PDB file of C-alpha atoms and ligand atoms in Angstrom:
ATOM      1  CA  MET K 178      70.597 -12.424  58.512  1.00  0.00           C
ATOM      2  CA  ARG K 179      71.562 -14.746  61.323  1.00  0.00           C
ATOM      3  CA  ILE K 180      70.230 -18.216  62.119  1.00  0.00           C
ATOM      4  CA  ILE K 181      70.846 -20.183  65.288  1.00  0.00           C
ATOM      5  CA  GLN K 182      70.601 -23.972  65.299  1.00  0.00           C
ATOM      6  CA  ILE K 183      70.069 -25.727  68.607  1.00  0.00           C
ATOM      7  CA  SER K 184      69.497 -29.434  69.178  1.00  0.00           C
ATOM      8  CA  ASP K 185      68.696 -32.104  71.705  1.00  0.00           C
ATOM      9  CA  THR K 186      67.427 -29.928  74.534  1.00  0.00           C
ATOM     10  CA  HIS K 187      65.628 -32.971  76.081  1.00  0.00           C
ATOM     11  CA  LEU K 188      63.178 -30.808  78.046  1.00  0.00           C
ATOM     12  CA  SER K 189      60.484 -32.100  80.404  1.00  0.00           C
ATOM     13  CA  ARG K 190      58.496 -30.667  83.275  1.00  0.00           C
ATOM     14  CA  GLY K 191      58.398 -34.098  84.950  1.00  0.00           C
ATOM     15  CA  LYS K 192      62.075 -34.984  84.382  1.00  0.00           C
ATOM     16  CA  PRO K 193      63.969 -31.751  84.874  1.00  0.00           C
ATOM     17  CA  HIS K 194      67.407 -33.394  84.860  1.00  0.00           C
ATOM     18  CA  PHE K 195      68.795 -31.052  82.185  1.00  0.00           C
ATOM     19  CA  ALA K 196      66.533 -28.062  82.861  1.00  0.00           C
ATOM     20  CA  ASP K 197      69.368 -25.942  84.266  1.00  0.00           C
ATOM     21  CA  ASN K 198      70.804 -25.671  80.768  1.00  0.00           C
ATOM     22  CA  TRP K 199      67.744 -23.944  79.334  1.00  0.00           C
ATOM     23  CA  PRO K 200      68.153 -20.464  80.952  1.00  0.00           C
ATOM     24  CA  PRO K 201      71.763 -19.987  79.763  1.00  0.00           C
ATOM     25  CA  LEU K 202      70.799 -21.251  76.297  1.00  0.00           C
ATOM     26  CA  ALA K 203      67.826 -18.894  76.118  1.00  0.00           C
ATOM     27  CA  ALA K 204      69.932 -15.952  77.336  1.00  0.00           C
ATOM     28  CA  TRP K 205      72.623 -16.700  74.781  1.00  0.00           C
ATOM     29  CA  ILE K 206      70.081 -16.936  71.951  1.00  0.00           C
ATOM     30  CA  ALA K 207      68.626 -13.554  72.951  1.00  0.00           C
ATOM     31  CA  ALA K 208      72.110 -12.017  72.923  1.00  0.00           C
ATOM     32  CA  GLN K 209      72.731 -13.378  69.412  1.00  0.00           C
ATOM     33  CA  ASN K 210      69.637 -11.540  68.140  1.00  0.00           C
ATOM     34  CA  PRO K 211      68.890 -14.135  65.455  1.00  0.00           C
ATOM     35  CA  ASP K 212      66.269 -13.850  62.720  1.00  0.00           C
ATOM     36  CA  LEU K 213      65.380 -17.534  63.028  1.00  0.00           C
ATOM     37  CA  VAL K 214      66.045 -20.408  65.435  1.00  0.00           C
ATOM     38  CA  ILE K 215      66.088 -23.976  64.113  1.00  0.00           C
ATOM     39  CA  HIS K 216      65.736 -26.879  66.557  1.00  0.00           C
ATOM     40  CA  THR K 217      66.900 -30.195  65.112  1.00  0.00           C
ATOM     41  CA  GLY K 218      64.954 -32.446  67.434  1.00  0.00           C
ATOM     42  CA  ASP K 219      64.877 -34.303  70.696  1.00  0.00           C
ATOM     43  CA  VAL K 220      63.250 -31.134  71.941  1.00  0.00           C
ATOM     44  CA  THR K 221      61.760 -33.258  74.723  1.00  0.00           C
ATOM     45  CA  VAL K 222      62.799 -36.033  77.085  1.00  0.00           C
ATOM     46  CA  ASP K 223      59.866 -38.210  75.987  1.00  0.00           C
ATOM     47  CA  GLY K 224      57.311 -36.360  73.906  1.00  0.00           C
ATOM     48  CA  ALA K 225      56.671 -39.654  72.118  1.00  0.00           C
ATOM     49  CA  ASP K 226      54.791 -40.871  75.205  1.00  0.00           C
ATOM     50  CA  VAL K 227      54.309 -37.823  77.428  1.00  0.00           C
ATOM     51  CA  GLU K 228      52.216 -35.108  75.830  1.00  0.00           C
ATOM     52  CA  ASP K 229      53.103 -32.594  78.524  1.00  0.00           C
ATOM     53  CA  ASP K 230      56.757 -32.797  77.473  1.00  0.00           C
ATOM     54  CA  LEU K 231      55.720 -31.423  74.070  1.00  0.00           C
ATOM     55  CA  ARG K 232      53.492 -28.774  75.613  1.00  0.00           C
ATOM     56  CA  TYR K 233      56.182 -27.661  78.053  1.00  0.00           C
ATOM     57  CA  ALA K 234      58.997 -27.610  75.486  1.00  0.00           C
ATOM     58  CA  ALA K 235      56.839 -25.635  73.031  1.00  0.00           C
ATOM     59  CA  GLU K 236      56.098 -23.086  75.761  1.00  0.00           C
ATOM     60  CA  LEU K 237      59.818 -22.656  76.405  1.00  0.00           C
ATOM     61  CA  MET K 238      60.598 -22.329  72.703  1.00  0.00           C
ATOM     62  CA  ARG K 239      57.860 -19.676  72.304  1.00  0.00           C
ATOM     63  CA  SER K 240      59.215 -17.822  75.339  1.00  0.00           C
ATOM     64  CA  LEU K 241      62.373 -17.093  73.308  1.00  0.00           C
ATOM     65  CA  GLY K 242      60.397 -14.469  71.418  1.00  0.00           C
ATOM     66  CA  VAL K 243      62.177 -15.429  68.178  1.00  0.00           C
ATOM     67  CA  ARG K 244      60.603 -17.127  65.189  1.00  0.00           C
ATOM     68  CA  PHE K 245      61.544 -20.790  65.179  1.00  0.00           C
ATOM     69  CA  ARG K 246      61.223 -23.975  63.159  1.00  0.00           C
ATOM     70  CA  ALA K 247      61.718 -27.472  64.504  1.00  0.00           C
ATOM     71  CA  VAL K 248      62.033 -30.994  63.187  1.00  0.00           C
ATOM     72  CA  PRO K 249      61.234 -33.928  65.453  1.00  0.00           C
ATOM     73  CA  GLY K 250      63.686 -36.348  67.020  1.00  0.00           C
ATOM     74  CA  ASN K 251      63.203 -39.942  68.084  1.00  0.00           C
ATOM     75  CA  HIS K 252      62.293 -38.898  71.621  1.00  0.00           C
ATOM     76  CA  ASP K 253      59.636 -36.479  70.304  1.00  0.00           C
ATOM     77  CA  VAL K 254      57.650 -38.669  67.883  1.00  0.00           C
ATOM     78  CA  GLY K 255      59.103 -42.172  68.190  1.00  0.00           C
ATOM     79  CA  ASP K 256      61.346 -43.832  65.655  1.00  0.00           C
ATOM     80  CA  ALA K 257      61.098 -45.868  62.449  1.00  0.00           C
ATOM     81  CA  GLY K 258      60.733 -49.523  63.343  1.00  0.00           C
ATOM     82  CA  HIS K 259      61.087 -48.978  67.094  1.00  0.00           C
ATOM     83  CA  PRO K 260      59.374 -51.881  68.884  1.00  0.00           C
ATOM     84  CA  ARG K 261      57.989 -49.788  71.763  1.00  0.00           C
ATOM     85  CA  GLN K 262      57.793 -46.282  70.276  1.00  0.00           C
ATOM     86  CA  PRO K 263      57.201 -46.473  66.521  1.00  0.00           C
ATOM     87  CA  VAL K 264      56.323 -43.331  64.614  1.00  0.00           C
ATOM     88  CA  THR K 265      52.531 -43.281  64.336  1.00  0.00           C
ATOM     89  CA  ASP K 266      49.942 -40.887  62.945  1.00  0.00           C
ATOM     90  CA  GLU K 267      48.898 -40.088  66.504  1.00  0.00           C
ATOM     91  CA  ARG K 268      52.433 -39.148  67.570  1.00  0.00           C
ATOM     92  CA  LEU K 269      52.947 -37.057  64.426  1.00  0.00           C
ATOM     93  CA  ALA K 270      49.623 -35.290  65.032  1.00  0.00           C
ATOM     94  CA  ARG K 271      50.672 -34.452  68.603  1.00  0.00           C
ATOM     95  CA  TRP K 272      53.959 -33.002  67.373  1.00  0.00           C
ATOM     96  CA  ARG K 273      52.126 -30.828  64.847  1.00  0.00           C
ATOM     97  CA  THR K 274      49.737 -29.569  67.512  1.00  0.00           C
ATOM     98  CA  TYR K 275      52.585 -28.096  69.515  1.00  0.00           C
ATOM     99  CA  PHE K 276      55.369 -27.481  66.969  1.00  0.00           C
ATOM    100  CA  GLY K 277      53.668 -27.160  63.599  1.00  0.00           C
ATOM    101  CA  PRO K 278      54.699 -29.095  60.486  1.00  0.00           C
ATOM    102  CA  ASP K 279      57.421 -31.731  60.837  1.00  0.00           C
ATOM    103  CA  ARG K 280      58.753 -30.734  57.396  1.00  0.00           C
ATOM    104  CA  TRP K 281      59.066 -27.178  56.099  1.00  0.00           C
ATOM    105  CA  ILE K 282      60.974 -24.763  53.900  1.00  0.00           C
ATOM    106  CA  GLU K 283      62.306 -21.292  54.627  1.00  0.00           C
ATOM    107  CA  ASP K 284      63.750 -19.119  51.850  1.00  0.00           C
ATOM    108  CA  ILE K 285      66.225 -16.671  53.346  1.00  0.00           C
ATOM    109  CA  GLU K 286      68.136 -14.444  50.948  1.00  0.00           C
ATOM    110  CA  GLY K 287      69.617 -16.825  48.359  1.00  0.00           C
ATOM    111  CA  VAL K 288      69.308 -19.947  50.486  1.00  0.00           C
ATOM    112  CA  ARG K 289      66.483 -22.497  50.725  1.00  0.00           C
ATOM    113  CA  LEU K 290      66.409 -24.180  54.137  1.00  0.00           C
ATOM    114  CA  ILE K 291      64.578 -27.493  54.155  1.00  0.00           C
ATOM    115  CA  GLY K 292      63.486 -29.176  57.374  1.00  0.00           C
ATOM    116  CA  LEU K 293      62.957 -32.942  57.145  1.00  0.00           C
ATOM    117  CA  ASP K 294      61.335 -35.445  59.476  1.00  0.00           C
ATOM    118  CA  ALA K 295      64.103 -38.058  59.730  1.00  0.00           C
ATOM    119  CA  MET K 296      61.960 -40.257  61.981  1.00  0.00           C
ATOM    120  CA  LEU K 297      59.804 -41.212  58.995  1.00  0.00           C
ATOM    121  CA  LEU K 298      62.766 -42.581  57.030  1.00  0.00           C
ATOM    122  CA  GLY K 299      62.368 -46.327  56.768  1.00  0.00           C
ATOM    123  CA  SER K 300      59.137 -46.246  58.832  1.00  0.00           C
ATOM    124  CA  GLU K 301      56.770 -47.247  56.009  1.00  0.00           C
ATOM    125  CA  ASN K 302      54.270 -44.821  57.502  1.00  0.00           C
ATOM    126  CA  ARG K 303      52.360 -43.376  54.537  1.00  0.00           C
ATOM    127  CA  GLU K 304      53.742 -39.961  55.447  1.00  0.00           C
ATOM    128  CA  GLU K 305      57.180 -41.232  54.403  1.00  0.00           C
ATOM    129  CA  ALA K 306      56.193 -41.361  50.725  1.00  0.00           C
ATOM    130  CA  THR K 307      54.334 -38.057  51.021  1.00  0.00           C
ATOM    131  CA  GLN K 308      57.428 -36.413  52.441  1.00  0.00           C
ATOM    132  CA  ALA K 309      59.611 -37.931  49.694  1.00  0.00           C
ATOM    133  CA  ALA K 310      57.358 -36.495  46.954  1.00  0.00           C
ATOM    134  CA  TRP K 311      57.255 -33.144  48.732  1.00  0.00           C
ATOM    135  CA  LEU K 312      61.045 -33.134  49.026  1.00  0.00           C
ATOM    136  CA  ASP K 313      61.448 -33.764  45.285  1.00  0.00           C
ATOM    137  CA  ALA K 314      59.117 -30.845  44.594  1.00  0.00           C
ATOM    138  CA  VAL K 315      60.782 -28.356  46.928  1.00  0.00           C
ATOM    139  CA  MET K 316      64.227 -29.304  45.609  1.00  0.00           C
ATOM    140  CA  GLU K 317      63.065 -28.845  42.008  1.00  0.00           C
ATOM    141  CA  GLY K 318      61.457 -25.554  42.952  1.00  0.00           C
ATOM    142  CA  ALA K 319      64.507 -24.100  44.686  1.00  0.00           C
ATOM    143  CA  GLY K 320      65.046 -21.753  41.756  1.00  0.00           C
ATOM    144  CA  GLY K 321      68.832 -21.791  41.891  1.00  0.00           C
ATOM    145  CA  ARG K 322      69.022 -21.053  45.612  1.00  0.00           C
ATOM    146  CA  GLU K 323      71.669 -22.786  47.671  1.00  0.00           C
ATOM    147  CA  ILE K 324      70.059 -25.700  49.527  1.00  0.00           C
ATOM    148  CA  ALA K 325      70.546 -26.622  53.186  1.00  0.00           C
ATOM    149  CA  TRP K 326      68.868 -29.557  54.935  1.00  0.00           C
ATOM    150  CA  PHE K 327      68.047 -29.784  58.624  1.00  0.00           C
ATOM    151  CA  LEU K 328      67.073 -33.133  60.145  1.00  0.00           C
ATOM    152  CA  HIS K 329      67.508 -34.931  63.456  1.00  0.00           C
ATOM    153  CA  ARG K 330      69.575 -37.908  62.399  1.00  0.00           C
ATOM    154  CA  PRO K 331      72.741 -37.615  60.318  1.00  0.00           C
ATOM    155  CA  LEU K 332      72.672 -39.347  56.934  1.00  0.00           C
ATOM    156  CA  PHE K 333      75.824 -41.256  57.937  1.00  0.00           C
ATOM    157  CA  LEU K 334      78.580 -41.298  60.533  1.00  0.00           C
ATOM    158  CA  ASP K 335      81.643 -42.311  58.500  1.00  0.00           C
ATOM    159  CA  SER K 336      80.554 -43.130  54.999  1.00  0.00           C
ATOM    160  CA  PRO K 337      77.390 -43.253  52.872  1.00  0.00           C
ATOM    161  CA  ASP K 338      77.987 -47.018  52.550  1.00  0.00           C
ATOM    162  CA  GLU K 339      77.881 -47.871  56.253  1.00  0.00           C
ATOM    163  CA  PRO K 340      75.391 -50.493  57.530  1.00  0.00           C
ATOM    164  CA  ASP K 341      72.177 -49.964  59.498  1.00  0.00           C
ATOM    165  CA  GLY K 342      72.487 -48.648  63.031  1.00  0.00           C
ATOM    166  CA  TYR K 343      70.788 -46.534  65.688  1.00  0.00           C
ATOM    167  CA  TRP K 344      72.884 -43.434  65.117  1.00  0.00           C
ATOM    168  CA  SER K 345      72.373 -42.698  61.393  1.00  0.00           C
ATOM    169  CA  VAL K 346      69.653 -42.929  58.716  1.00  0.00           C
ATOM    170  CA  LYS K 347      68.904 -46.451  57.470  1.00  0.00           C
ATOM    171  CA  PRO K 348      70.789 -47.493  54.301  1.00  0.00           C
ATOM    172  CA  GLU K 349      67.826 -47.588  51.900  1.00  0.00           C
ATOM    173  CA  PRO K 350      66.422 -44.097  52.555  1.00  0.00           C
ATOM    174  CA  ARG K 351      70.012 -42.861  52.949  1.00  0.00           C
ATOM    175  CA  ALA K 352      70.828 -43.971  49.387  1.00  0.00           C
ATOM    176  CA  ARG K 353      67.839 -42.082  47.983  1.00  0.00           C
ATOM    177  CA  LEU K 354      68.666 -38.950  49.961  1.00  0.00           C
ATOM    178  CA  SER K 355      72.350 -39.144  49.031  1.00  0.00           C
ATOM    179  CA  GLU K 356      71.362 -39.238  45.380  1.00  0.00           C
ATOM    180  CA  LEU K 357      69.276 -36.081  45.849  1.00  0.00           C
ATOM    181  CA  VAL K 358      72.192 -34.417  47.640  1.00  0.00           C
ATOM    182  CA  ARG K 359      74.379 -35.205  44.646  1.00  0.00           C
ATOM    183  CA  GLN K 360      71.857 -34.228  41.953  1.00  0.00           C
ATOM    184  CA  HIS K 361      71.082 -30.872  43.541  1.00  0.00           C
ATOM    185  CA  SER K 362      74.549 -30.106  44.925  1.00  0.00           C
ATOM    186  CA  VAL K 363      73.108 -29.651  48.426  1.00  0.00           C
ATOM    187  CA  ALA K 364      75.465 -27.320  50.272  1.00  0.00           C
ATOM    188  CA  LEU K 365      74.729 -28.355  53.846  1.00  0.00           C
ATOM    189  CA  VAL K 366      73.199 -31.286  55.724  1.00  0.00           C
ATOM    190  CA  ALA K 367      72.844 -30.261  59.371  1.00  0.00           C
ATOM    191  CA  SER K 368      71.708 -32.706  62.041  1.00  0.00           C
ATOM    192  CA  GLY K 369      71.565 -33.421  65.795  1.00  0.00           C
ATOM    193  CA  HIS K 370      70.967 -36.724  67.661  1.00  0.00           C
ATOM    194  CA  LEU K 371      74.624 -37.594  68.272  1.00  0.00           C
ATOM    195  CA  HIS K 372      75.198 -35.060  71.065  1.00  0.00           C
ATOM    196  CA  LYS K 373      78.568 -34.374  69.437  1.00  0.00           C
ATOM    197  CA  ALA K 374      80.073 -31.436  67.555  1.00  0.00           C
ATOM    198  CA  TYR K 375      81.556 -32.086  64.140  1.00  0.00           C
ATOM    199  CA  GLN K 376      81.695 -30.907  60.570  1.00  0.00           C
ATOM    200  CA  THR K 377      83.254 -32.285  57.442  1.00  0.00           C
ATOM    201  CA  VAL K 378      82.938 -31.777  53.695  1.00  0.00           C
ATOM    202  CA  CYS K 379      82.252 -34.836  51.541  1.00  0.00           C
ATOM    203  CA  ASP K 380      81.917 -34.526  47.727  1.00  0.00           C
ATOM    204  CA  GLY K 381      81.280 -30.805  48.042  1.00  0.00           C
ATOM    205  CA  THR K 382      78.540 -31.096  50.689  1.00  0.00           C
ATOM    206  CA  ARG K 383      79.128 -29.941  54.258  1.00  0.00           C
ATOM    207  CA  TYR K 384      77.841 -32.351  56.930  1.00  0.00           C
ATOM    208  CA  LEU K 385      77.450 -30.649  60.273  1.00  0.00           C
ATOM    209  CA  TRP K 386      76.541 -32.236  63.618  1.00  0.00           C
ATOM    210  CA  CYS K 387      75.043 -29.650  65.954  1.00  0.00           C
ATOM    211  CA  PRO K 388      76.014 -30.356  69.553  1.00  0.00           C
ATOM    212  CA  ALA K 389      73.303 -30.898  72.157  1.00  0.00           C
ATOM    213  CA  SER K 390      72.624 -28.325  74.840  1.00  0.00           C
ATOM    214  CA  SER K 391      71.395 -30.886  77.400  1.00  0.00           C
ATOM    215  CA  PHE K 392      73.817 -33.751  78.035  1.00  0.00           C
ATOM    216  CA  LEU K 393      76.704 -35.787  76.649  1.00  0.00           C
ATOM    217  CA  VAL K 394      76.700 -39.544  76.119  1.00  0.00           C
ATOM    218  CA  GLY K 395      79.671 -41.491  77.474  1.00  0.00           C
ATOM    219  CA  PRO K 396      81.702 -44.102  75.602  1.00  0.00           C
ATOM    220  CA  GLU K 397      79.918 -46.933  77.456  1.00  0.00           C
ATOM    221  CA  THR K 398      76.654 -45.926  75.813  1.00  0.00           C
ATOM    222  CA  GLN K 399      77.794 -44.502  72.479  1.00  0.00           C
ATOM    223  CA  PRO K 400      80.317 -46.230  70.209  1.00  0.00           C
ATOM    224  CA  ALA K 401      83.472 -44.518  68.978  1.00  0.00           C
ATOM    225  CA  MET K 402      82.757 -42.119  66.117  1.00  0.00           C
ATOM    226  CA  ALA K 403      83.941 -38.771  64.808  1.00  0.00           C
ATOM    227  CA  GLY K 404      83.125 -35.533  66.607  1.00  0.00           C
ATOM    228  CA  GLU K 405      83.813 -33.983  69.963  1.00  0.00           C
ATOM    229  CA  ARG K 406      81.846 -34.334  73.168  1.00  0.00           C
ATOM    230  CA  TRP K 407      80.891 -30.820  74.177  1.00  0.00           C
ATOM    231  CA  LEU K 408      77.676 -28.876  74.544  1.00  0.00           C
ATOM    232  CA  GLY K 409      76.858 -25.877  72.392  1.00  0.00           C
ATOM    233  CA  ALA K 410      74.985 -24.622  69.339  1.00  0.00           C
ATOM    234  CA  VAL K 411      75.560 -23.464  65.760  1.00  0.00           C
ATOM    235  CA  ARG K 412      75.458 -19.906  64.420  1.00  0.00           C
ATOM    236  CA  TYR K 413      74.926 -19.315  60.705  1.00  0.00           C
ATOM    237  CA  GLU K 414      75.548 -15.992  59.018  1.00  0.00           C
ATOM    238  CA  VAL K 415      73.637 -15.735  55.750  1.00  0.00           C
ATOM    239  CA  ASN K 416      75.473 -13.717  53.130  1.00  0.00           C
ATOM    240  CA  GLY K 417      73.523 -13.738  49.910  1.00  0.00           C
ATOM    241  CA  ALA K 418      73.589 -17.329  48.709  1.00  0.00           C
ATOM    242  CA  ALA K 419      76.161 -18.478  51.265  1.00  0.00           C
ATOM    243  CA  LEU K 420      75.481 -19.975  54.671  1.00  0.00           C
ATOM    244  CA  GLU K 421      78.519 -19.672  56.922  1.00  0.00           C
ATOM    245  CA  PRO K 422      78.326 -21.972  59.974  1.00  0.00           C
ATOM    246  CA  SER K 423      80.267 -21.840  63.229  1.00  0.00           C
ATOM    247  CA  ILE K 424      79.844 -24.436  65.966  1.00  0.00           C
ATOM    248  CA  VAL K 425      80.046 -22.393  69.137  1.00  0.00           C
ATOM    249  CA  ASP K 426      80.208 -22.663  72.902  1.00  0.00           C
ATOM    250  CA  VAL K 427      77.216 -21.446  74.884  1.00  0.00           C
ATOM    251  CA  PRO K 428      78.397 -19.880  78.141  1.00  0.00           C
ATOM    252  CA  GLY K 429      76.930 -21.352  81.309  1.00  0.00           C
ATOM    253  CA  LEU K 430      75.972 -24.801  80.023  1.00  0.00           C
ATOM    254  CA  GLU K 431      76.675 -27.452  82.605  1.00  0.00           C
ATOM    255  CA  THR K 432      78.134 -30.723  81.345  1.00  0.00           C
ATOM    256  CA  TYR K 433      75.662 -33.448  82.296  1.00  0.00           C
ATOM    257  CA  TRP K 434      76.351 -37.060  81.351  1.00  0.00           C
ATOM    258  CA  LEU K 435      73.349 -39.191  80.422  1.00  0.00           C
ATOM    259  CA  ASP K 436      75.139 -42.242  81.793  1.00  0.00           C
ATOM    260  CA  ASP K 437      74.816 -40.810  85.343  1.00  0.00           C
ATOM    261  CA  VAL K 438      71.005 -40.576  85.211  1.00  0.00           C
ATOM    262  CA  ILE K 439      69.979 -42.951  82.453  1.00  0.00           C
ATOM    263  CA  ASP K 440      68.046 -45.245  84.830  1.00  0.00           C
ATOM    264  CA  GLU K 441      65.781 -42.339  85.784  1.00  0.00           C
ATOM    265  CA  VAL K 442      65.534 -40.506  82.478  1.00  0.00           C
ATOM    266  CA  TYR K 443      65.424 -43.436  80.050  1.00  0.00           C
ATOM    267  CA  PRO K 444      64.842 -46.556  82.173  1.00  0.00           C
ATOM    268  CA  PRO K 445      66.254 -49.558  80.359  1.00  0.00           C
ATOM    269  CA  SER K 446      63.850 -52.063  78.881  1.00  0.00           C
ATOM    270  CA  PRO K 447      64.502 -54.846  76.390  1.00  0.00           C
ATOM    271  CA  ALA K 448      62.812 -52.860  73.654  1.00  0.00           C
ATOM    272  CA  ASN K 449      64.498 -49.655  74.655  1.00  0.00           C
ATOM    273  CA  SER K 450      68.122 -50.242  73.867  1.00  0.00           C
ATOM    274  CA  PRO K 451      70.081 -48.464  72.708  1.00  0.00           C
ATOM    275  CA  ALA K 452      68.151 -45.563  74.211  1.00  0.00           C
ATOM    276  CA  PRO K 453      70.021 -42.363  74.490  1.00  0.00           C
ATOM    277  CA  GLY K 454      70.696 -39.925  71.642  1.00  0.00           C
TER     278      GLY K 454
HETATM  279 FE1  LIG O1865      67.901 -38.490  69.060  1.00  0.00          FE
HETATM  280 FE1  LIG O1866      69.153 -36.495  71.765  1.00  0.00          FE
END
């Protein structure tokens, strides 16, 4: 079995700045002949406010002709505590209309894949507690399968003790999730959002940052952190109860820099910064 993870496609009919990277990505996915595609969010440029971005991106994902699962990113459903685009029931409902559930499980061979809505973490939306209870249940019910998580935002950049920031999960929900990772020996935590490629193993768990396929974020906009700035995807081969990831190049992707077009794509506003990932 083969799974492809893609992330941060930032698609929009109205803002086609990164649209040229979709055809080579779609062609590459077809050539990989995967059994499942997982999108780890920021599917859209601004699905949080523009419903057509969700509609359009869902059409493109369906045009792949491969079964897929997706979890939302901050640009798809808003973000926990964001002053202008908070996660709301309405935004979550719109996501579900076009992409289905924002949390899900897939059992493939000896592996349980768990998709999580990272935008709820720290939001105090009532769905946050519902998701937490659901997560406990699906972890308990994994029946000895290896467990892999997929979510938009990484749990942490450098260390589970780092302070609050735009680029990783907030400290309080992070602590609860880290405890679950430890208790259940989670094998993999795979994320997007950073538009960087990276993997490391920490206390027996692999943390993998799937690169974007849309654009990179320059050092003026994104602080120094681990990982490499290149566009691509992740291929997983499933062998029994083992998930073997490779972060790979996708031929034909053009390197766009958000910094060059940020005023058009994500116009700055006081409540909007930092905007990009
Ligand atoms: Fe993001
Ligand atoms: Fe992104």
